[in-house]
Short mmCIF file of C-alpha atoms and ligand atoms in Angstrom, two decimals:
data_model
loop_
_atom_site.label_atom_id
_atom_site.label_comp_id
_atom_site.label_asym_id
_atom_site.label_seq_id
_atom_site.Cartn_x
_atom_site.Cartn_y
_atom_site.Cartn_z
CA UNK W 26 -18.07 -3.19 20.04
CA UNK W 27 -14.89 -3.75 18.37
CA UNK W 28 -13.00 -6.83 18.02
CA UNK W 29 -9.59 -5.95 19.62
CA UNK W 30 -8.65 -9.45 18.02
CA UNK W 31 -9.09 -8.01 14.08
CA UNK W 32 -7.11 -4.73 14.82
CA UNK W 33 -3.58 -5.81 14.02
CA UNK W 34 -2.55 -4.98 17.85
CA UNK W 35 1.36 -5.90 17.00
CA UNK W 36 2.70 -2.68 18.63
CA UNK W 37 7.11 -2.04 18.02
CA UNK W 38 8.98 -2.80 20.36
CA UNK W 39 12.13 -2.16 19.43
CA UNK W 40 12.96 1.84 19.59
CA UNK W 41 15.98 1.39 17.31
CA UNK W 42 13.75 0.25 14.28
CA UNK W 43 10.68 3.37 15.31
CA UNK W 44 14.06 5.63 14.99
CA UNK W 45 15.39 4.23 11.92
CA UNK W 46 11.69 3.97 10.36
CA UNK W 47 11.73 7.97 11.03
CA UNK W 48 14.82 8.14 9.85
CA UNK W 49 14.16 7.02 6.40
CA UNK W 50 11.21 9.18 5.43
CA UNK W 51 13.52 12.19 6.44
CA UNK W 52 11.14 14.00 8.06
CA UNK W 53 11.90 18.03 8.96
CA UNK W 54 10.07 20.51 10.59
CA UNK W 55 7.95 21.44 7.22
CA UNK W 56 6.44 18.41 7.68
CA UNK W 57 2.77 17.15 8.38
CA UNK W 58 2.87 13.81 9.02
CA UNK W 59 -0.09 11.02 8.89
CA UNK W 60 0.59 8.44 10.85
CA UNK W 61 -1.73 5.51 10.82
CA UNK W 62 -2.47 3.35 14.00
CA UNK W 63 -0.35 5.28 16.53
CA UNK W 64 -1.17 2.36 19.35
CA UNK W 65 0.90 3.05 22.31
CA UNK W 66 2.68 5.95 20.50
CA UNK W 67 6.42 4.59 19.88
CA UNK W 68 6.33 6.56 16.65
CA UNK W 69 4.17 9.15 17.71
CA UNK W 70 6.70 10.44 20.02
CA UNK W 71 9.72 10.90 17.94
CA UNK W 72 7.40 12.25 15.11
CA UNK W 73 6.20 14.98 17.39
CA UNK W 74 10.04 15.86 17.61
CA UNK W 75 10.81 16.55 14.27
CA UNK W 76 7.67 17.47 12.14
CA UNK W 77 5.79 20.40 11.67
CA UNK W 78 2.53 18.31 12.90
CA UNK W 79 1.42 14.91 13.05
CA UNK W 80 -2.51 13.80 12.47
CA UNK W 81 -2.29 10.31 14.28
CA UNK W 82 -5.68 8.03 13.74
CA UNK W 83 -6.61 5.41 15.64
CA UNK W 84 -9.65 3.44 15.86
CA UNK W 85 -9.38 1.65 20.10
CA UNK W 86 -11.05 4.40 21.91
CA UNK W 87 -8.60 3.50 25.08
CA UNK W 88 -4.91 3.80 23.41
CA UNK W 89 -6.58 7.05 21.53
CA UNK W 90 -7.20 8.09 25.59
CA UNK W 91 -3.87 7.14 26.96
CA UNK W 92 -2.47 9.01 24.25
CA UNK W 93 -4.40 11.95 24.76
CA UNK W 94 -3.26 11.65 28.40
CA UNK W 95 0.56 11.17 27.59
CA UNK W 96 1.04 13.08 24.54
CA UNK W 97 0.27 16.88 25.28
CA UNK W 98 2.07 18.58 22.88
CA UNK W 99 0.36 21.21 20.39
CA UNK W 100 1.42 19.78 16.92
CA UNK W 101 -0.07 16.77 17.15
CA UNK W 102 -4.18 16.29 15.88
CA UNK W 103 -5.18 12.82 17.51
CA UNK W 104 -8.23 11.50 15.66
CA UNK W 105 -10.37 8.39 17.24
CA UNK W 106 -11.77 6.57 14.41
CA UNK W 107 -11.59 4.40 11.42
CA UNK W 108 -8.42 5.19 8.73
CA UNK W 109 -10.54 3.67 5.97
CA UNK W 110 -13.75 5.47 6.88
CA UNK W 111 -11.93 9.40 7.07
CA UNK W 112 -12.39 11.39 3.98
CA UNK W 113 -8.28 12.76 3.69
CA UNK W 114 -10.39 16.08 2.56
CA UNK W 115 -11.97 15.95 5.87
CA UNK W 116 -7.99 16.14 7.91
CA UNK W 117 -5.24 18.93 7.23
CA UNK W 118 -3.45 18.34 4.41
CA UNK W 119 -0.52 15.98 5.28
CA UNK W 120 2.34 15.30 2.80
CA UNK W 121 3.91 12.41 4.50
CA UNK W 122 3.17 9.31 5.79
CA UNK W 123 4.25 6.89 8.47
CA UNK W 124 3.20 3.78 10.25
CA UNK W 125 3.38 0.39 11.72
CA UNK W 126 0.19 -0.47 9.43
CA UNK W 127 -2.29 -2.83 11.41
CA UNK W 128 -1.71 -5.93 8.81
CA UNK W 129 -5.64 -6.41 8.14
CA UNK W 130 -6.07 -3.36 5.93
CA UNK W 131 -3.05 -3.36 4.45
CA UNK W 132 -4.50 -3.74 0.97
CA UNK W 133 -7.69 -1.06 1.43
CA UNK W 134 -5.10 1.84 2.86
CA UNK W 135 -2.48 1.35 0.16
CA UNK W 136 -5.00 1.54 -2.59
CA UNK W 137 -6.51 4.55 -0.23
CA UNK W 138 -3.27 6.84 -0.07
CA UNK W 139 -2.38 5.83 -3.50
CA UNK W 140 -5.22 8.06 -4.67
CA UNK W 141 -3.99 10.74 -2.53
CA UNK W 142 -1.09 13.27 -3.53
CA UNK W 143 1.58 12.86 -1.17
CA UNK W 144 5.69 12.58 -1.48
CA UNK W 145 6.80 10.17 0.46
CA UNK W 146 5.34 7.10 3.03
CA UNK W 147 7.46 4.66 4.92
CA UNK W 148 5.39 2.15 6.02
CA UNK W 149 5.73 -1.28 8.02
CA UNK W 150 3.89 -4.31 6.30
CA UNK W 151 3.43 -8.14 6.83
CA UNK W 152 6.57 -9.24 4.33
CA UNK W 153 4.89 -11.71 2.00
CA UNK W 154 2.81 -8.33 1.41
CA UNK W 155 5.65 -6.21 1.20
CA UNK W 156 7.08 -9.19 -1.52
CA UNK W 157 4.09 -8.96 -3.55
CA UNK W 158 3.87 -5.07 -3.73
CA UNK W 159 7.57 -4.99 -5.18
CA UNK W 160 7.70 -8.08 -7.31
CA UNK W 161 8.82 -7.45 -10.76
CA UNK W 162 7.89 -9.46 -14.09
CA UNK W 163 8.83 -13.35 -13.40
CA UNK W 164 9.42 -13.58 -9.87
CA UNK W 165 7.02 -16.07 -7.10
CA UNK W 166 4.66 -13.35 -5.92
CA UNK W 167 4.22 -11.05 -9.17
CA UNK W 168 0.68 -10.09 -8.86
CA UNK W 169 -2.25 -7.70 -9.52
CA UNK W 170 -1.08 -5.75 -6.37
CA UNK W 171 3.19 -5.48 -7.83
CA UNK W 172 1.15 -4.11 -11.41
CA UNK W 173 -0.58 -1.54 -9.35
CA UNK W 174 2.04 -0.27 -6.72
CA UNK W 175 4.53 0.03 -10.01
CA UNK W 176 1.60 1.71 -12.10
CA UNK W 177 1.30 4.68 -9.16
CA UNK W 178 4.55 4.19 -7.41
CA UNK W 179 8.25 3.65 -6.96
CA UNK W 180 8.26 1.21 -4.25
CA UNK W 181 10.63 -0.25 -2.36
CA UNK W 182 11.63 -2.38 0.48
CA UNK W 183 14.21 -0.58 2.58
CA UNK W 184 14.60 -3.46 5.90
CA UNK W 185 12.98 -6.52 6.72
CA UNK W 186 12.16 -6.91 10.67
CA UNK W 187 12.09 -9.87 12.88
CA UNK W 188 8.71 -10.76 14.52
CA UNK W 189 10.25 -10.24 17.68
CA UNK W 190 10.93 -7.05 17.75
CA UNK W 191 6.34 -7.22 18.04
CA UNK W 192 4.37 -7.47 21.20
CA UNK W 193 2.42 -9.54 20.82
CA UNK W 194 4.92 -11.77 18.58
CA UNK W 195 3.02 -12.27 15.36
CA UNK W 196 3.31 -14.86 13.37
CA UNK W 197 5.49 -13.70 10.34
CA UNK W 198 8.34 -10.77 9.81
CA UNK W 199 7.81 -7.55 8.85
CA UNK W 200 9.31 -5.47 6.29
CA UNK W 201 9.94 -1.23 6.08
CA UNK W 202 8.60 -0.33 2.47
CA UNK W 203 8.98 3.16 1.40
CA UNK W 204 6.47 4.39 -1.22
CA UNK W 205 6.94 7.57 -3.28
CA UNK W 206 3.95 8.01 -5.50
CA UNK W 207 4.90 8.90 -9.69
CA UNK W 208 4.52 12.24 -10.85
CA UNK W 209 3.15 10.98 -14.27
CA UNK W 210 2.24 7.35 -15.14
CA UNK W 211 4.99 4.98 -16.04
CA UNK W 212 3.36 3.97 -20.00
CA UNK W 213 0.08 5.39 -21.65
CA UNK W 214 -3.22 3.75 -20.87
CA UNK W 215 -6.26 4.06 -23.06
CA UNK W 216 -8.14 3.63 -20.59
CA UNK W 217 -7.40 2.60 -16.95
CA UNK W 218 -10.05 1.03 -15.31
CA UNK W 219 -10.37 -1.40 -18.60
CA UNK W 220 -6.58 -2.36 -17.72
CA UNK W 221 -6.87 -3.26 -13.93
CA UNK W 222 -10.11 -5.05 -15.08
CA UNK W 223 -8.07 -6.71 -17.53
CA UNK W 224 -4.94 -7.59 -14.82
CA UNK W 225 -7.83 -9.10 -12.49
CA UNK W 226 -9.45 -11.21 -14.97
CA UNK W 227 -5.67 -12.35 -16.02
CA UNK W 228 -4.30 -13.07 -12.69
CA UNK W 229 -7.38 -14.58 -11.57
CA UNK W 230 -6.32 -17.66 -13.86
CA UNK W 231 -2.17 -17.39 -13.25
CA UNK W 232 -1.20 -20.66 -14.57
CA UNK W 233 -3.61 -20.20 -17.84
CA UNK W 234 -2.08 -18.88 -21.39
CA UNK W 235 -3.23 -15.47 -22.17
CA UNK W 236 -5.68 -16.44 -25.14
CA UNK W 237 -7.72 -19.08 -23.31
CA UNK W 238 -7.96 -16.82 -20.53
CA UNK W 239 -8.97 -13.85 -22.43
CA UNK W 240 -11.31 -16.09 -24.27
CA UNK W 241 -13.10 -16.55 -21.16
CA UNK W 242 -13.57 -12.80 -20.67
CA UNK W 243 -13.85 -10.91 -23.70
CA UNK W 244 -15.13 -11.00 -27.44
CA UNK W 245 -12.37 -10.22 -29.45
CA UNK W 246 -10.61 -11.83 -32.35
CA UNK W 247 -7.26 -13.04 -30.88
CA UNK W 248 -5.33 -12.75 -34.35
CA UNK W 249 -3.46 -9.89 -34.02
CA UNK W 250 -3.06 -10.29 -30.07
CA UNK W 251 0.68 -9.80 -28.54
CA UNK W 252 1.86 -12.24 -26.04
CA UNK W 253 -1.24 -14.87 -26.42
CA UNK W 254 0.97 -17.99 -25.97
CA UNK W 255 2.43 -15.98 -22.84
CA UNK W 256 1.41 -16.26 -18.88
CA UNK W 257 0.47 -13.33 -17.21
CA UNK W 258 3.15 -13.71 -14.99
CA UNK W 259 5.63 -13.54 -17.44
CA UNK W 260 4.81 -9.82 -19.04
CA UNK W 261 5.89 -6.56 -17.82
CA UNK W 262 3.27 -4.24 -17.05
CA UNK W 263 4.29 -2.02 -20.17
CA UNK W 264 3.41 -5.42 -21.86
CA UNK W 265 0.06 -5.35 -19.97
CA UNK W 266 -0.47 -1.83 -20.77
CA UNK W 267 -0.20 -2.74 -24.89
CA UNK W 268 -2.44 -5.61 -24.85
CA UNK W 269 -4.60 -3.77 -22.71
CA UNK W 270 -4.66 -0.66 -24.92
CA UNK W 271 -5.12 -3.17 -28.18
CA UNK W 272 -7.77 -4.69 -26.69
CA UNK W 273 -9.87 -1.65 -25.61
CA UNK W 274 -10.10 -0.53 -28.90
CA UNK W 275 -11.42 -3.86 -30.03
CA UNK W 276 -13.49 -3.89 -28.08
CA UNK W 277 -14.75 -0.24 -28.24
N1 LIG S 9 2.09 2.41 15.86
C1 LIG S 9 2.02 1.44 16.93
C2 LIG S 9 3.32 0.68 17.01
O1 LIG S 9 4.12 0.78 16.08
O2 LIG S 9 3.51 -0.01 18.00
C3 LIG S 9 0.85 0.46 16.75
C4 LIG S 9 0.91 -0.37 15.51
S1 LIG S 9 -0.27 -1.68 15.48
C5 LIG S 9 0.46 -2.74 14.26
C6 LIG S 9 -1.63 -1.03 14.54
C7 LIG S 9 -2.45 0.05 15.23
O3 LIG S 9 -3.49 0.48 14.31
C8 LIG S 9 -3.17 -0.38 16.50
O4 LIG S 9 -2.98 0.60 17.48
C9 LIG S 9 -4.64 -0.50 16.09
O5 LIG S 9 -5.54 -0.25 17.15
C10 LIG S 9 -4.73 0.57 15.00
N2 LIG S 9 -5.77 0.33 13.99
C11 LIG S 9 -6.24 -0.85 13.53
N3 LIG S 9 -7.15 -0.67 12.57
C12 LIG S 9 -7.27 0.67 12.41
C13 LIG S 9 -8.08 1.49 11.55
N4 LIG S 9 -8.92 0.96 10.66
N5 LIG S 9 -7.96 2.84 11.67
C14 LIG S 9 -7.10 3.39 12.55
N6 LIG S 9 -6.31 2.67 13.39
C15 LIG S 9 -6.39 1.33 13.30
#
């Protein structure tokens, strides 16, 4: 059984913001459109409009059968089950994305559709999670997640939304974020893994200056290191990228 409770049921109200939401990922009739969550359908409906087909997934077995019920038109694919368990090879090739994301997997379905080749999203977050994905270099909620969303991205936060334009109200605002994934990398990595191993390990320990916390993790000489009396919160990822390059071939 599924806990209805842990499924981010928030589902728009307001049919201005669904419109405007639309709106902004300019969708046309060459479009195939993913949308994630599709609840009650306020989306769904004015996606079926103007796209070329929309592949709507959603995981509660009853709003996947009162939309099968209600929605009967042709270009729409309505999938009952779990975003994060689909393989995107499995679906139709889709090219853009939109949704009210349920807030609990906000993290494992950005990381999910960043590794998929797509043009645009527009996407409705929790907005301290919307702050963190666009936080640049020196700012409160600069994080592992901002380094990642800029590494793949250009990102974005086009509206925030009052909670009450939710039912039921949840507890914080929302915010529209529009994602449109790079083309080509935004600095040269030596190797990429090392470097979002390297932005854990750093961000793990915030407050910490870069040498003692690379002490901790690594067995390097820190002589020739850049930006060891430095935070991590207070180097650009191209900064991030150097040290992490430097240090791989240390290491290596
Ligand atoms: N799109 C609707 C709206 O704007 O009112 C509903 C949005 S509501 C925030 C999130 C929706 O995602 C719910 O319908 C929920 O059942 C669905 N959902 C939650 N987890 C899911 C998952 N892992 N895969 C697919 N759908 C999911």
């Amino acid at each position: 059984m599924i806990n209805k409770k842990k499924l981010g049921q928030n589902f728009l109200i307001n049919k201005d913001i669904a419109r405007n939401e639309i709106e902004y990922c300019g969708i046309t009739n060459k479009d195939i459109v993913l949308e994630i969550g599709p609840g009650k359908g306020i989306l769904t409906k004015i996606l079926i409009e103007k796209a070329k087909k929309v592949i709507a997934i959603e995981i509660d077995k009853n709003l996947y059968n009162n939309l099968k019920k209600t929605i009967l038109d042709k270009n729409i694919i309505l999938i009952n089950n779990d975003v994060l368990k689909i393989k995107f090879k499995d679906i139709p090739k889709f090219n853009k994305i939109v949704s009210n994301l349920p807030f609990h997997i906000s993290l494992p379905i950005t990381i999910k559709i960043l590794n998929y080749d797509f043009n645009k999203a527009v996407l409705i977050y929790q907005k301290e999670f919307a702050e963190r994905m666009t936080s640049k270099v020196g700012e409160k909620n600069y994080s592992r997640l901002s380094i990642l969303i800029y590494y793949k991205s250009f990102c974005k936060i086009l509206e925030n939304i009052p909670k009450i334009n939710f039912s039921p109200t949840p507890k914080i605002d929302s915010s529209i974020v529009e994602i449109m994934p790079r083309k080509t990398p935004p600095f040269y990595l030596k190797n990429e893994a090392f470097f979002f191993e390297l932005t854990k390990n750093l961000f793990n320990h915030k407050r910490k200056k870069i040498q003692n916390n690379l002490k901790k993790h690594y067995n390097i000489d820190l002589k020739n290191i850049p930006y060891k009396n430095k935070r991590i919160g207070e180097i650009t990822p191209e900064e991030i990228g150097k040290l992490s390059n430097i240090l791989y071939d240390q290491i290596n």
